Coordinates of N, CA and C in Angstrom, one line a residue:
X1 N -58.8 -2.6 -45.1 CA -59.8 -1.5 -45.1 C -59.8 -0.6 -43.9
X2 N -59.6 0.7 -44.1 CA -59.5 1.6 -43.0 C -60.7 1.7 -42.0
X3 N -61.9 1.4 -42.6 CA -63.1 1.4 -41.8 C -63.0 0.5 -40.6
X4 N -62.3 -0.6 -40.7 CA -62.1 -1.5 -39.6 C -61.4 -0.9 -38.4
X5 N -60.3 -0.2 -38.7 CA -59.5 0.4 -37.7 C -60.1 1.7 -37.1
X6 N -60.8 2.4 -38.0 CA -61.5 3.6 -37.5 C -62.6 3.2 -36.5
X7 N -63.4 2.2 -36.9 CA -64.5 1.8 -36.0 C -63.9 1.2 -34.7
X8 N -62.8 0.6 -34.8 CA -62.2 0.0 -33.6 C -61.8 1.0 -32.6
X9 N -61.4 2.2 -33.1 CA -61.0 3.3 -32.2 C -62.3 3.8 -31.5
X10 N -63.4 3.8 -32.2 CA -64.7 4.2 -31.6 C -65.1 3.2 -30.5
X11 N -65.0 1.9 -30.7 CA -65.3 0.9 -29.7 C -64.4 1.1 -28.5
X12 N -63.1 1.4 -28.7 CA -62.2 1.5 -27.6 C -62.6 2.8 -26.8
X13 N -62.9 3.9 -27.5 CA -63.3 5.1 -26.8 C -64.6 4.9 -26.0
X14 N -65.6 4.2 -26.5 CA -66.8 4.0 -25.8 C -66.6 3.0 -24.6
X15 N -65.7 2.1 -24.8 CA -65.4 1.2 -23.7 C -64.8 2.0 -22.5
X16 N -63.9 2.9 -22.8 CA -63.4 3.8 -21.8 C -64.5 4.7 -21.2
X17 N -65.4 5.1 -22.0 CA -66.5 5.9 -21.5 C -67.4 5.2 -20.5
X18 N -67.7 3.9 -20.8 CA -68.5 3.1 -19.9 C -67.7 2.8 -18.6
X19 N -66.4 2.7 -18.7 CA -65.6 2.5 -17.5 C -65.7 3.8 -16.5
X20 N -65.7 5.0 -17.1 CA -65.8 6.2 -16.4 C -67.2 6.3 -15.7
X21 N -68.3 6.0 -16.5 CA -69.6 6.0 -16.0 C -69.8 5.0 -14.9
X22 N -69.3 3.8 -15.1 CA -69.4 2.8 -14.0 C -68.8 3.2 -12.7
X23 N -67.6 3.9 -12.8 CA -67.0 4.4 -11.6 C -67.8 5.4 -10.9
X24 N -68.5 6.3 -11.7 CA -69.3 7.3 -11.1 C -70.5 6.6 -10.4
X25 N -71.1 5.7 -11.0 CA -72.3 5.0 -10.4 C -71.8 4.2 -9.2
X26 N -70.7 3.6 -9.2 CA -70.2 2.9 -8.0 C -70.0 3.8 -6.8
X27 N -69.7 5.1 -7.1 CA -69.4 6.0 -6.0 C -70.5 7.0 -5.7
X28 N -71.7 6.6 -6.1 CA -72.9 7.4 -5.8 C -73.1 7.8 -4.4
X29 N -72.6 6.9 -3.5 CA -72.8 7.1 -2.0 C -71.5 7.4 -1.3
X30 N -70.5 7.7 -2.1 CA -69.2 8.1 -1.5 C -69.1 9.5 -1.1
X31 N -68.8 9.8 0.1 CA -68.8 11.1 0.7 C -67.8 12.0 -0.1
X32 N -68.3 13.2 -0.6 CA -67.5 14.2 -1.2 C -67.0 13.8 -2.6
X33 N -67.5 12.7 -3.2 CA -67.0 12.2 -4.5 C -67.4 13.2 -5.6
X34 N -66.5 13.4 -6.5 CA -66.8 14.3 -7.7 C -66.7 13.5 -8.9
X35 N -67.8 13.5 -9.7 CA -67.9 12.6 -10.9 C -67.0 13.0 -12.0
X36 N -66.7 12.1 -12.8 CA -65.8 12.3 -14.0 C -66.6 12.2 -15.3
X37 N -66.1 12.8 -16.3 CA -66.7 12.6 -17.6 C -65.6 12.4 -18.7
X38 N -65.9 11.5 -19.6 CA -64.9 11.2 -20.7 C -65.0 12.3 -21.8
X39 N -63.9 12.8 -22.2 CA -63.8 13.8 -23.3 C -63.0 13.2 -24.5
X40 N -63.5 13.4 -25.7 CA -62.9 12.8 -26.9 C -62.4 13.8 -27.9
X41 N -61.5 13.4 -28.7 CA -61.1 14.2 -29.8 C -60.8 13.3 -31.0
X42 N -61.0 13.9 -32.2 CA -60.8 13.1 -33.5 C -59.3 13.0 -33.7
X43 N -58.9 12.0 -34.5 CA -57.5 11.7 -34.8 C -57.1 12.4 -36.1
X44 N -55.9 12.1 -36.5 CA -55.3 12.7 -37.7 C -56.2 12.4 -39.0
X45 N -56.1 13.4 -39.9 CA -56.9 13.2 -41.2 C -55.9 13.0 -42.3
X46 N -56.3 12.2 -43.3 CA -55.6 12.0 -44.5 C -56.2 13.0 -45.6
X47 N -55.5 13.9 -46.0 CA -56.0 14.9 -47.0 C -55.8 14.4 -48.4
X48 N -56.8 13.9 -49.0 CA -56.7 13.5 -50.4 C -56.8 14.7 -51.4
X49 N -57.6 15.7 -51.0 CA -57.6 16.9 -51.8 C -57.7 18.1 -50.8
X50 N -56.7 19.0 -50.9 CA -56.7 20.1 -50.0 C -57.6 21.2 -50.4
X51 N -58.4 21.7 -49.4 CA -59.3 22.8 -49.7 C -58.5 24.0 -50.2
X52 N -59.0 24.6 -51.3 CA -58.3 25.8 -51.9 C -57.4 25.4 -53.0
X53 N -57.3 24.1 -53.3 CA -56.4 23.6 -54.4 C -57.0 24.1 -55.8
X54 N -56.0 24.5 -56.6 CA -56.4 25.0 -57.9 C -57.0 23.9 -58.8
X55 N -58.0 24.2 -59.5 CA -58.7 23.2 -60.4 C -58.5 23.6 -61.9
X56 N -58.0 24.8 -62.2 CA -57.8 25.2 -63.6 C -56.8 26.3 -63.7
X57 N -56.4 26.6 -64.9 CA -55.4 27.7 -65.1 C -56.1 29.1 -64.9
X58 N -57.4 29.1 -64.8 CA -58.1 30.4 -64.7 C -58.2 30.8 -63.2
X59 N -57.8 30.1 -62.3 CA -57.8 30.4 -60.9 C -58.9 29.8 -60.1
X60 N -59.7 29.0 -60.7 CA -60.8 28.3 -59.9 C -60.1 27.3 -58.9
X61 N -60.8 27.1 -57.8 CA -60.3 26.3 -56.8 C -61.3 25.4 -56.1
X62 N -60.9 24.4 -55.4 CA -61.8 23.5 -54.7 C -62.3 24.2 -53.5
X63 N -63.7 24.3 -53.3 CA -64.2 25.0 -52.2 C -64.1 24.3 -50.9
X64 N -64.1 22.9 -51.0 CA -64.0 22.1 -49.8 C -63.1 20.9 -50.1
X65 N -62.2 20.6 -49.2 CA -61.3 19.5 -49.4 C -61.9 18.1 -49.2
X66 N -61.1 17.1 -49.5 CA -61.5 15.7 -49.3 C -60.6 15.1 -48.2
X67 N -61.1 14.9 -47.1 CA -60.4 14.4 -45.9 C -61.0 13.2 -45.4
X68 N -60.1 12.2 -45.0 CA -60.6 11.0 -44.4 C -60.0 10.9 -43.0
X69 N -60.8 10.8 -42.0 CA -60.4 10.8 -40.6 C -59.9 9.4 -40.2
X70 N -59.2 9.4 -39.1 CA -58.6 8.1 -38.6 C -59.3 7.6 -37.3
X71 N -60.3 8.3 -36.9 CA -61.1 7.8 -35.7 C -61.1 8.7 -34.6
X72 N -61.2 8.2 -33.4 CA -61.4 9.0 -32.2 C -60.5 8.4 -31.0
X73 N -60.2 9.3 -30.1 CA -59.5 8.8 -28.9 C -60.0 9.5 -27.7
X74 N -59.9 8.9 -26.5 CA -60.2 9.5 -25.2 C -59.0 10.4 -24.8
X75 N -59.3 11.7 -24.7 CA -58.2 12.7 -24.4 C -58.1 13.0 -22.9
X76 N -59.2 13.0 -22.2 CA -59.1 13.3 -20.8 C -60.4 12.8 -20.1
X77 N -60.3 12.7 -18.7 CA -61.5 12.4 -17.9 C -61.5 13.4 -16.7
X78 N -61.8 14.6 -17.0 CA -61.9 15.7 -16.0 C -63.0 15.4 -15.0
X79 N -62.8 15.9 -13.8 CA -63.8 15.8 -12.7 C -64.7 17.0 -12.8
X80 N -66.0 16.8 -12.5 CA -66.9 17.9 -12.4 C -67.0 18.3 -10.9
X81 N -66.5 19.5 -10.6 CA -66.3 19.9 -9.2 C -67.5 20.7 -8.7
X82 N -68.7 20.3 -9.1 CA -69.8 21.0 -8.6 C -70.2 20.6 -7.2
X83 N -70.9 21.4 -6.5 CA -71.3 21.1 -5.1 C -72.2 20.0 -5.0
X84 N -71.9 19.0 -4.1 CA -72.8 17.9 -3.9 C -73.9 18.3 -2.8
X85 N -74.9 17.5 -2.7 CA -75.9 17.7 -1.7 C -75.3 17.5 -0.3
X86 N -75.9 18.2 0.7 CA -75.5 18.2 2.0 C -76.5 17.5 2.9
X87 N -76.1 16.4 3.6 CA -77.0 15.6 4.5 C -76.6 15.8 5.9
X88 N -77.6 15.8 6.8 CA -77.4 15.9 8.2 C -77.0 14.6 8.8
X89 N -76.0 14.5 9.7 CA -75.6 13.3 10.3 C -75.7 13.3 11.8
X90 N -75.8 14.5 12.4 CA -75.9 14.7 13.8 C -74.6 14.2 14.6
X91 N -73.5 14.2 13.9 CA -72.2 13.8 14.5 C -71.4 15.1 14.7
X92 N -70.7 15.2 15.8 CA -70.0 16.4 16.1 C -68.8 16.6 15.2
X93 N -68.2 15.6 14.7 CA -67.0 15.7 13.9 C -67.2 15.5 12.4
X94 N -68.5 15.5 12.0 CA -68.8 15.5 10.6 C -68.9 17.0 10.2
X95 N -68.1 17.3 9.1 CA -68.1 18.7 8.7 C -68.2 18.7 7.1
X96 N -69.1 19.5 6.6 CA -69.3 19.7 5.2 C -68.8 21.1 4.8
X97 N -68.2 21.1 3.6 CA -67.7 22.4 3.0 C -68.8 22.9 2.0
X98 N -69.2 24.1 2.3 CA -70.2 24.7 1.3 C -69.4 25.8 0.6
X99 N -68.9 25.5 -0.6 CA -68.1 26.4 -1.3 C -67.0 25.6 -2.1
X100 N -65.9 26.3 -2.4 CA -64.8 25.8 -3.2 C -63.7 25.0 -2.5
X101 N -63.6 25.2 -1.2 CA -62.4 24.8 -0.5 C -62.3 23.3 -0.3
X102 N -61.1 22.8 0.0 CA -60.8 21.5 0.3 C -60.1 21.4 1.7
X103 N -60.4 20.4 2.5 CA -59.7 20.1 3.7 C -58.3 19.7 3.4
X104 N -57.3 20.0 4.2 CA -55.9 19.6 4.0 C -55.6 18.4 4.9
X105 N -54.9 17.4 4.4 CA -54.6 16.2 5.1 C -53.1 16.0 5.0
X106 N -52.5 15.6 6.2 CA -51.1 15.3 6.2 C -50.9 13.9 6.0
X107 N -50.2 13.5 4.9 CA -49.9 12.1 4.5 C -48.7 11.6 5.3
X108 N -48.7 10.3 5.5 CA -47.5 9.7 6.2 C -46.2 10.0 5.6
X109 N -46.1 10.2 4.3 CA -44.9 10.4 3.6 C -44.5 11.9 3.6
X110 N -45.3 12.7 4.3 CA -45.0 14.2 4.4 C -45.7 15.0 3.4
X111 N -46.3 14.4 2.4 CA -47.1 15.2 1.4 C -48.4 15.7 2.0
X112 N -48.9 16.8 1.4 CA -50.2 17.3 1.8 C -51.2 16.9 0.7
X113 N -52.3 16.2 1.2 CA -53.4 15.8 0.3 C -54.6 16.7 0.6
X114 N -55.6 16.6 -0.3 CA -56.8 17.5 -0.2 C -58.0 16.7 -0.3
X115 N -59.1 17.0 0.4 CA -60.3 16.2 0.4 C -61.5 17.0 0.6
X116 N -62.7 16.5 0.1 CA -64.0 17.1 0.5 C -64.7 16.3 1.5
X117 N -64.1 15.2 1.9 CA -64.7 14.3 2.8 C -64.4 14.8 4.2
X118 N -65.5 15.3 4.9 CA -65.3 15.8 6.2 C -65.8 14.9 7.3
X119 N -65.8 13.6 7.1 CA -66.2 12.6 8.1 C -65.0 12.3 9.0
X120 N -64.7 13.2 10.0 CA -63.5 13.1 10.8 C -63.8 12.2 12.1
X121 N -62.7 11.8 12.6 CA -62.7 11.0 13.9 C -61.6 11.5 14.8
X122 N -61.6 11.0 16.0 CA -60.5 11.3 17.0 C -59.6 10.1 17.1
X123 N -58.3 10.3 17.1 CA -57.4 9.2 17.3 C -57.3 8.8 18.7
X124 N -56.4 7.8 19.1 CA -56.3 7.5 20.5 C -55.6 8.6 21.3
X125 N -54.9 9.5 20.6 CA -54.3 10.6 21.3 C -55.2 11.9 21.3
X126 N -56.4 11.8 20.7 CA -57.3 12.9 20.6 C -57.2 13.8 19.4
X127 N -56.3 13.4 18.5 CA -56.1 14.2 17.3 C -57.2 14.0 16.3
X128 N -57.6 15.0 15.6 CA -58.6 14.9 14.6 C -58.0 14.3 13.3
X129 N -58.6 13.2 12.9 CA -58.0 12.5 11.7 C -59.2 12.1 10.7
X130 N -58.8 11.7 9.5 CA -59.7 11.3 8.5 C -60.2 9.9 8.9
X131 N -61.1 9.3 8.1 CA -61.6 8.0 8.4 C -60.5 6.9 8.1
X132 N -59.5 7.3 7.4 CA -58.3 6.4 7.2 C -57.2 6.6 8.2
X133 N -57.4 7.5 9.1 CA -56.4 7.8 10.1 C -55.3 8.8 9.8
X134 N -55.5 9.6 8.7 CA -54.5 10.6 8.4 C -54.9 11.9 9.1
X135 N -53.9 12.6 9.7 CA -54.2 13.8 10.5 C -54.5 14.9 9.6
X136 N -55.4 15.8 10.0 CA -55.8 17.0 9.2 C -54.6 18.0 9.4
X137 N -54.6 18.9 8.5 CA -53.5 20.0 8.5 C -54.2 21.3 8.5
X138 N -54.0 22.2 9.5 CA -53.1 22.0 10.7 C -53.7 21.1 11.7
X139 N -52.9 20.4 12.4 CA -53.3 19.4 13.4 C -54.1 20.0 14.6
X140 N -55.1 19.4 15.0 CA -55.9 19.8 16.1 C -56.1 18.6 17.1
X141 N -55.7 18.8 18.3 CA -55.9 17.7 19.3 C -56.9 18.1 20.4
X142 N -57.9 17.2 20.6 CA -58.9 17.5 21.6 C -58.7 16.5 22.8
X143 N -58.5 17.0 24.0 CA -58.3 16.2 25.1 C -59.5 15.2 25.4
X144 N -59.2 14.1 26.0 CA -60.2 13.2 26.3 C -61.3 13.7 27.2
X145 N -61.0 14.7 28.0 CA -61.9 15.2 29.0 C -62.9 16.3 28.3
X146 N -62.6 16.6 27.1 CA -63.5 17.6 26.4 C -64.8 17.1 26.1
X147 N -65.8 18.0 26.1 CA -67.2 17.6 25.7 C -67.8 18.8 24.9
X148 N -68.9 18.5 24.3 CA -69.6 19.4 23.5 C -68.7 20.2 22.5
X149 N -68.1 19.4 21.6 CA -67.2 20.0 20.6 C -68.0 20.8 19.6
X150 N -67.6 22.0 19.3 CA -68.3 22.9 18.4 C -67.3 23.3 17.3
X151 N -67.8 23.3 16.0 CA -67.0 23.8 14.9 C -67.8 24.9 14.2
X152 N -67.2 26.1 14.3 CA -67.9 27.2 13.7 C -67.8 27.3 12.2
X153 N -68.7 28.1 11.5 CA -68.5 28.2 10.1 C -67.2 28.7 9.6
X154 N -66.4 29.4 10.5 CA -65.1 29.9 10.1 C -64.0 28.9 10.4
X155 N -64.4 27.7 10.9 CA -63.4 26.6 11.2 C -62.9 26.6 12.6
X156 N -63.3 27.5 13.4 CA -62.8 27.5 14.8 C -63.4 26.3 15.6
X157 N -62.5 25.5 16.1 CA -62.9 24.3 16.9 C -62.8 24.6 18.4
X158 N -63.8 24.4 19.1 CA -63.8 24.7 20.6 C -64.6 23.6 21.3
X159 N -64.3 23.5 22.6 CA -64.9 22.4 23.4 C -64.8 22.8 24.9
X160 N -65.7 22.2 25.7 CA -65.7 22.5 27.1 C -64.8 21.4 27.8
X161 N -63.8 21.9 28.6 CA -62.9 21.1 29.2 C -63.2 20.9 30.7
X162 N -63.2 19.7 31.2 CA -63.5 19.4 32.6 C -64.8 20.0 33.0
X163 N -64.8 20.9 34.0 CA -66.0 21.5 34.5 C -66.0 23.0 34.2
X164 N -65.3 23.4 33.2 CA -65.3 24.8 32.8 C -66.7 25.3 32.3
X165 N -67.0 26.5 32.5 CA -68.3 27.0 32.1 C -68.2 27.7 30.7
X166 N -67.0 27.9 30.3 CA -66.8 28.6 29.0 C -66.0 27.7 28.1
X167 N -66.3 27.6 26.8 CA -65.5 26.8 25.9 C -64.1 27.2 25.7
X168 N -63.2 26.3 25.4 CA -61.8 26.6 25.1 C -61.6 26.3 23.6
X169 N -60.9 27.2 23.0 CA -60.5 27.1 21.5 C -59.4 26.0 21.4
X170 N -59.7 25.0 20.5 CA -58.7 23.9 20.3 C -57.8 24.1 19.1
X171 N -58.3 24.9 18.2 CA -57.6 25.1 16.9 C -58.5 25.7 15.8
X172 N -57.9 25.9 14.7 CA -58.6 26.5 13.5 C -58.5 25.6 12.3
X173 N -59.6 25.1 11.8 CA -59.6 24.4 10.5 C -59.3 25.4 9.4
X174 N -58.6 25.0 8.4 CA -58.3 25.8 7.2 C -58.7 25.1 5.9
X175 N -58.9 25.8 4.9 CA -59.3 25.2 3.6 C -58.3 25.7 2.5
X176 N -58.2 24.9 1.5 CA -57.4 25.2 0.3 C -58.2 25.2 -0.9
X177 N -57.9 26.1 -1.8 CA -58.6 26.1 -3.1 C -57.6 26.2 -4.2
X178 N -58.0 25.9 -5.5 CA -57.1 25.9 -6.6 C -57.7 26.6 -7.8
X179 N -56.8 27.1 -8.6 CA -57.3 27.8 -9.8 C -58.0 26.8 -10.8
X180 N -57.4 25.6 -10.9 CA -57.9 24.6 -11.8 C -58.2 23.3 -11.0
X181 N -59.4 23.2 -10.4 CA -59.6 22.1 -9.5 C -59.7 20.8 -10.3
X182 N -60.0 20.8 -11.6 CA -60.0 19.6 -12.4 C -58.6 19.1 -12.7
X183 N -57.6 19.9 -12.4 CA -56.2 19.4 -12.6 C -55.6 18.7 -11.4
X184 N -56.4 18.5 -10.4 CA -55.9 17.7 -9.2 C -55.8 16.2 -9.6
X185 N -54.8 15.6 -9.0 CA -54.6 14.2 -9.2 C -55.3 13.3 -8.2
X186 N -56.1 12.4 -8.7 CA -56.9 11.5 -7.8 C -56.0 10.5 -7.1
X187 N -56.0 10.4 -5.8 CA -55.1 9.5 -5.1 C -55.8 8.3 -4.5
X188 N -57.2 8.3 -4.5 CA -57.9 7.3 -3.8 C -58.1 7.7 -2.4
X189 N -58.9 7.0 -1.6 CA -59.3 7.3 -0.2 C -59.9 8.7 -0.1
X190 N -60.6 9.1 -1.2 CA -61.2 10.5 -1.2 C -60.2 11.6 -1.2
X191 N -59.0 11.4 -1.6 CA -57.9 12.4 -1.5 C -57.5 12.8 -2.9
X192 N -57.0 14.0 -3.0 CA -56.4 14.6 -4.2 C -55.0 15.1 -3.9
X193 N -54.2 15.2 -4.9 CA -52.9 15.8 -4.8 C -52.8 17.0 -5.8
X194 N -52.0 18.0 -5.3 CA -51.7 19.1 -6.2 C -50.8 18.7 -7.3
X195 N -51.1 19.3 -8.5 CA -50.2 19.1 -9.7 C -49.9 20.5 -10.3
X196 N -49.0 20.4 -11.3 CA -48.7 21.6 -12.0 C -49.9 22.2 -12.8
X197 N -50.8 21.3 -13.2 CA -52.0 21.8 -13.9 C -53.0 22.4 -12.9
X198 N -53.1 22.0 -11.7 CA -54.1 22.5 -10.8 C -53.6 23.9 -10.2
X199 N -52.3 24.1 -10.3 CA -51.8 25.3 -9.7 C -51.5 25.1 -8.2
X200 N -50.8 26.0 -7.5 CA -50.5 25.8 -6.1 C -51.8 26.0 -5.2
X201 N -51.8 25.4 -4.1 CA -52.9 25.6 -3.2 C -52.9 27.0 -2.6
X202 N -54.1 27.5 -2.5 CA -54.3 28.8 -1.9 C -55.0 28.6 -0.6
X203 N -54.3 28.7 0.5 CA -54.8 28.4 1.8 C -55.5 29.6 2.4
X204 N -56.6 29.4 3.0 CA -57.3 30.5 3.7 C -58.2 30.0 4.8
X205 N -58.8 31.0 5.5 CA -59.7 30.7 6.6 C -61.2 30.5 6.0
X206 N -61.9 29.5 6.4 CA -63.3 29.4 6.0 C -64.1 30.6 6.3
X207 N -65.1 30.8 5.5 CA -66.1 31.9 5.6 C -65.4 33.2 5.3
X208 N -64.4 33.2 4.5 CA -63.7 34.4 4.1 C -63.2 34.3 2.7
X209 N -63.2 35.4 1.9 CA -62.6 35.4 0.6 C -63.2 34.4 -0.4
X210 N -64.4 34.0 -0.2 CA -65.1 33.1 -1.1 C -64.6 31.7 -1.1
X211 N -63.8 31.3 -0.1 CA -63.3 30.0 -0.1 C -64.3 28.9 0.4
X212 N -65.4 29.4 1.0 CA -66.4 28.5 1.5 C -66.5 28.5 3.0
X213 N -67.6 28.0 3.5 CA -67.8 27.9 5.0 C -68.1 26.5 5.4
X214 N -68.0 26.2 6.7 CA -68.2 24.9 7.2 C -69.5 24.7 7.8
X215 N -70.0 23.5 7.8 CA -71.3 23.1 8.4 C -71.1 21.9 9.3
X216 N -71.1 22.1 10.6 CA -70.9 21.0 11.5 C -72.2 20.1 11.6
X217 N -71.9 18.8 11.7 CA -73.1 17.9 11.7 C -73.6 17.5 10.4
X218 N -72.9 17.9 9.3 CA -73.4 17.6 7.9 C -72.2 17.0 7.1
X219 N -72.5 16.2 6.1 CA -71.6 15.7 5.1 C -72.0 16.0 3.7
X220 N -71.0 16.3 2.9 CA -71.3 16.5 1.5 C -71.4 15.2 0.8
X221 N -72.5 14.9 0.1 CA -72.6 13.7 -0.7 C -72.0 13.8 -2.1
X222 N -72.0 12.7 -2.8 CA -71.5 12.7 -4.2 C -72.4 13.6 -5.0
X223 N -71.7 14.2 -6.1 CA -72.5 15.0 -7.0 C -72.9 14.2 -8.2
X224 N -73.0 12.8 -8.1 CA -73.4 12.0 -9.2 C -74.9 12.0 -9.3
X225 N -75.4 12.2 -10.5 CA -76.9 12.2 -10.8 C -77.2 10.8 -11.4
X226 N -77.9 10.0 -10.8 CA -78.1 8.6 -11.3 C -78.9 8.6 -12.6
X227 N -79.9 9.5 -12.8 CA -80.6 9.5 -14.0 C -79.7 9.9 -15.2
X228 N -78.9 10.9 -15.0 CA -77.9 11.4 -16.0 C -76.9 10.3 -16.4
X229 N -76.4 9.6 -15.4 CA -75.5 8.5 -15.6 C -76.1 7.4 -16.4
X230 N -77.3 7.0 -16.1 CA -78.0 5.9 -16.8 C -78.2 6.3 -18.3
X231 N -78.6 7.6 -18.5 CA -78.8 8.1 -19.9 C -77.5 8.1 -20.6
X232 N -76.4 8.5 -20.0 CA -75.1 8.5 -20.6 C -74.6 7.1 -20.9
X233 N -74.9 6.1 -20.0 CA -74.6 4.7 -20.2 C -75.3 4.2 -21.4
X234 N -76.6 4.4 -21.6 CA -77.3 4.0 -22.7 C -76.8 4.5 -24.0
X235 N -76.4 5.8 -24.0 CA -75.9 6.5 -25.2 C -74.5 5.8 -25.6
X236 N -73.7 5.5 -24.6 CA -72.4 4.9 -24.8 C -72.6 3.5 -25.4
X237 N -73.5 2.8 -24.9 CA -73.8 1.4 -25.4 C -74.3 1.5 -26.9
X238 N -75.1 2.4 -27.2 CA -75.6 2.6 -28.6 C -74.4 2.9 -29.5
X239 N -73.6 3.8 -29.1 CA -72.4 4.2 -29.9 C -71.5 3.0 -30.1
X240 N -71.3 2.2 -29.0 CA -70.5 1.0 -29.1 C -71.0 0.0 -30.2
X241 N -72.4 -0.2 -30.1 CA -73.0 -1.1 -31.0 C -72.9 -0.6 -32.4
X242 N -73.0 0.7 -32.7 CA -72.9 1.2 -34.0 C -71.5 1.0 -34.6
X243 N -70.5 1.2 -33.8 CA -69.1 0.9 -34.2 C -68.9 -0.5 -34.5
X244 N -69.5 -1.4 -33.7 CA -69.4 -2.8 -33.9 C -70.1 -3.2 -35.3
X245 N -71.2 -2.6 -35.6 CA -71.9 -2.8 -36.8 C -71.0 -2.4 -38.0
X246 N -70.3 -1.3 -37.9 CA -69.4 -0.8 -38.9 C -68.3 -1.8 -39.2
X247 N -67.8 -2.4 -38.1 CA -66.7 -3.4 -38.3 C -67.3 -4.6 -39.0
X248 N -68.5 -5.0 -38.6 CA -69.1 -6.2 -39.3 C -69.4 -5.9 -40.8
X249 N -69.9 -4.6 -41.0 CA -70.1 -4.3 -42.4 C -68.9 -4.2 -43.3
X250 N -67.8 -3.6 -42.7 CA -66.5 -3.5 -43.4 C -66.0 -4.9 -43.7
X251 N -66.2 -5.8 -42.7 CA -65.7 -7.2 -42.9 C -66.4 -7.9 -44.0
X252 N -67.7 -7.7 -44.1 CA -68.5 -8.3 -45.2 C -68.1 -7.7 -46.6
X253 N -67.8 -6.4 -46.6 CA -67.3 -5.8 -47.8 C -66.0 -6.4 -48.3
X254 N -65.1 -6.6 -47.3 CA -63.8 -7.2 -47.7 C -64.0 -8.7 -48.2
X255 N -64.9 -9.4 -47.6 CA -65.2 -10.8 -48.0 C -65.7 -10.8 -49.4
X256 N -66.6 -9.8 -49.7 CA -67.2 -9.7 -51.1 C -66.1 -9.4 -52.1
X257 N -65.2 -8.5 -51.7 CA -64.2 -8.1 -52.6 C -63.2 -9.3 -52.9
X258 N -62.9 -10.0 -51.9 CA -62.0 -11.2 -52.0 C -62.6 -12.2 -52.9
X259 N -63.9 -12.4 -52.8 CA -64.6 -13.4 -53.7 C -64.6 -13.0 -55.2
X260 N -64.6 -11.7 -55.4 CA -64.6 -11.2 -56.8 C -63.3 -11.5 -57.4
X261 N -62.2 -11.5 -56.6 CA -60.9 -11.8 -57.1 C -60.7 -13.3 -57.5

């Protein structure tokens, strides 16, 4: 009976949906995290009667066809790239992006990754790095004698060196944006990679050309809404239960049929 297999695709799709929702909830407190949502599409149809088929020699035709679907499948899990809330941290090297841009990160293998997580640190050499130790791109090194580090909305990093009365510019933070942000590949460690679907990175200076500006002493929080996720979880559970009931009902029908034989 086809109903068994159709309902099983529904259970599989809702299981994947719950996995996506659980990952969103698990990352509610992850800096710069962008939630995902599961998207579905129906499968192939068996056309028993095609719409528009002739029903007589006088030209009458079927106004609507007879089609039996094959179920559902999860087609994608795009990220929702909306702006997350911004919280004050009072740390000099915490930087939030307000806008579309991503920080650029130099990976050990030479690739460039992208992140919204601006919780930066200083390495033993004074280089600005991510919380996992990857250097930002372009690299900026702040000497150990520097004090009162300032990061302007346009990304200019400056600090007071030794006993100087005026700040010295250390370097310029830059941001990258993409035509299709949902096409970025998730790498883990709050990092994304460019793909053919995302389009090439468009690098620019913060606070210009709509790429976004920077806020020193702040971090962007996750854009996960706990109430929405719980509601989606309940809906997914109900859909899973309904598909399970269809399988149970189809099984009972098959048993009844076999007994008649």
